[in-house]
PDB file of C-alpha atoms in Angstrom:
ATOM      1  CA  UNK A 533      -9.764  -5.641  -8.955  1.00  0.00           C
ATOM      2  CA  UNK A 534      -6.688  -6.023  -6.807  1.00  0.00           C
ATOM      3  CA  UNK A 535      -6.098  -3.980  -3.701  1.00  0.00           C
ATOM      4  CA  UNK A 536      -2.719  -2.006  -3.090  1.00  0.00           C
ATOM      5  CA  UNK A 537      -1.497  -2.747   0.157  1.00  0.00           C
ATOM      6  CA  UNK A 538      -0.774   1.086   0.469  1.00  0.00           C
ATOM      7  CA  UNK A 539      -4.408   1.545   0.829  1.00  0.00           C
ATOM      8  CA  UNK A 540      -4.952  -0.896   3.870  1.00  0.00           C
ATOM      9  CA  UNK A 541      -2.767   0.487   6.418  1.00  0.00           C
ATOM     10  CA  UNK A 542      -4.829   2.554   8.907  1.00  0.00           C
ATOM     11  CA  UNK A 543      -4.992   6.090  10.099  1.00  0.00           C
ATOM     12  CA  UNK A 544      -2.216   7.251  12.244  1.00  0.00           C
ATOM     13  CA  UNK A 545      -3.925   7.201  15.472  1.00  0.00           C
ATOM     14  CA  UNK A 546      -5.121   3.293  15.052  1.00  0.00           C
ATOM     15  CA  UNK A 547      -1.692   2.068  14.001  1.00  0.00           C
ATOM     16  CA  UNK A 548      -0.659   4.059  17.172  1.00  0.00           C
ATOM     17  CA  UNK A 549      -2.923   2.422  19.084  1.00  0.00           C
ATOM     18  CA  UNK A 550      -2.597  -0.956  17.297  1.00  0.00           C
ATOM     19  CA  UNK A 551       1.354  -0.771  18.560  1.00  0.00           C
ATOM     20  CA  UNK A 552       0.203   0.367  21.827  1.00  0.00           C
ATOM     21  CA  UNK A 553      -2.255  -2.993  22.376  1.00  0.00           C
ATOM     22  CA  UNK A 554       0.993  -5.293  20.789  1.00  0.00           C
ATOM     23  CA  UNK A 555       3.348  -3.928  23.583  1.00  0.00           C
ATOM     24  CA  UNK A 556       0.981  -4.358  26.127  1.00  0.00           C
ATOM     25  CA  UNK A 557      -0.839  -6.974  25.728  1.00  0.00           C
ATOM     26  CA  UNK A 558       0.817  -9.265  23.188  1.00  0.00           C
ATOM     27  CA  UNK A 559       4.274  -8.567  23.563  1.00  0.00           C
ATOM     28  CA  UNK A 560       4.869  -9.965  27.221  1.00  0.00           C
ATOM     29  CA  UNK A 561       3.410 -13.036  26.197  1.00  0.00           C
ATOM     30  CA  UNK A 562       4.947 -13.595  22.835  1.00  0.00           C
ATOM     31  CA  UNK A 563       8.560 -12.440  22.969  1.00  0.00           C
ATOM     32  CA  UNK A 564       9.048 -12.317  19.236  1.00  0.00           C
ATOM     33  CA  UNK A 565      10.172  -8.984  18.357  1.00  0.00           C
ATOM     34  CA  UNK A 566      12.867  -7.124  19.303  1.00  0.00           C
ATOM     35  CA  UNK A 567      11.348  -4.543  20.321  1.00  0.00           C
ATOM     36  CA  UNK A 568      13.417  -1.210  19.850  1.00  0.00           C
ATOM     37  CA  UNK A 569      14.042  -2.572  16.429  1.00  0.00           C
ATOM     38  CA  UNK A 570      10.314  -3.144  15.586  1.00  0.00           C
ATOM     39  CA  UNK A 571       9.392  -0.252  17.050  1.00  0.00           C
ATOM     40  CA  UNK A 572      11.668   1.573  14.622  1.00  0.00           C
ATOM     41  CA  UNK A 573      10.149   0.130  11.793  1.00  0.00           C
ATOM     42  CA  UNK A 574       6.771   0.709  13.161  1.00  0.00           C
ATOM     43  CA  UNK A 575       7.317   4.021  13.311  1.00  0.00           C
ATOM     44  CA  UNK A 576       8.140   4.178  10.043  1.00  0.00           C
ATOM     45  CA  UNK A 577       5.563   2.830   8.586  1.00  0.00           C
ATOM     46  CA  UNK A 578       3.459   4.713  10.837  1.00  0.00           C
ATOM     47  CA  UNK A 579       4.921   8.190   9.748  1.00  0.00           C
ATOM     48  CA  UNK A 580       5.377   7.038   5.805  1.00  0.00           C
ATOM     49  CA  UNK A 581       4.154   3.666   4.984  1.00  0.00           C
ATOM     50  CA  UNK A 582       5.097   3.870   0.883  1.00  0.00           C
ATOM     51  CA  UNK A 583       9.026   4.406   1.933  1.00  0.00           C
ATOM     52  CA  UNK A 584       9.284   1.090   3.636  1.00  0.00           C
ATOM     53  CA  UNK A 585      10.043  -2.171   1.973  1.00  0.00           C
ATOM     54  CA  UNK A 586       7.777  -5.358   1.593  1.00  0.00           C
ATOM     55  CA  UNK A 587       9.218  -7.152   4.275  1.00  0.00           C
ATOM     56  CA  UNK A 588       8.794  -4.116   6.607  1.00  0.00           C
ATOM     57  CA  UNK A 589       5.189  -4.258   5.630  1.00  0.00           C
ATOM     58  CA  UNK A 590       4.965  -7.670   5.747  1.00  0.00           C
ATOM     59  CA  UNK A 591       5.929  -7.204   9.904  1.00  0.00           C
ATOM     60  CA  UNK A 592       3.920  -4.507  10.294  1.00  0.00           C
ATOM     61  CA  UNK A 593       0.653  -6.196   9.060  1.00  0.00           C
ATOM     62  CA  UNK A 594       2.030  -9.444  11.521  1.00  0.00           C
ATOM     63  CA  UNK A 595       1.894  -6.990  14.041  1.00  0.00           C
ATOM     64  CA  UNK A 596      -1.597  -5.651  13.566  1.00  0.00           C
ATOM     65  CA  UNK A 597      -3.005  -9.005  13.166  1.00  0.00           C
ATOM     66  CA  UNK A 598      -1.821 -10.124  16.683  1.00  0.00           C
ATOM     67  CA  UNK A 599      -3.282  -7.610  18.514  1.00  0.00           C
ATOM     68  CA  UNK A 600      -6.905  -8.137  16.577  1.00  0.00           C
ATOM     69  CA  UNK A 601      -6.753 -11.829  17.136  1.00  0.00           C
TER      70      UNK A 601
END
């Protein structure tokens, strides 16, 4: 049975804390984001995950893998 992708994205609080580890400790060695734009789309996601688009999803998920890696 497939999985939505809707239903993977975690709580509030661990996505908040998820974008917290990136900016401190993956961010200053891998400058690949832009930050103030990722963050915006972070946030977004963060706030209401089913309004944002694939590829927004696609960089959030990028995101949470580099800081659990």
């Amino acid at each position: 049975m497939p999985t939505k992708v809707d239903d993977l994205f975690p709580s509030r609080y661990i996505a908040l804390k998820f974008w917290q580890v990136y900016l401190i400790n993956v961010d200053p060695i891998l400058k690949i984001l832009h930050i103030p734009e990722a963050q915006k789309i972070i946030y977004a996601a963060i706030n209401d995950h089913s309004c944002i688009d694939s590829c927004a999803k696609a960089l959030v998920f990028a995101t949470y893998f580099a800081v659990l890696s």
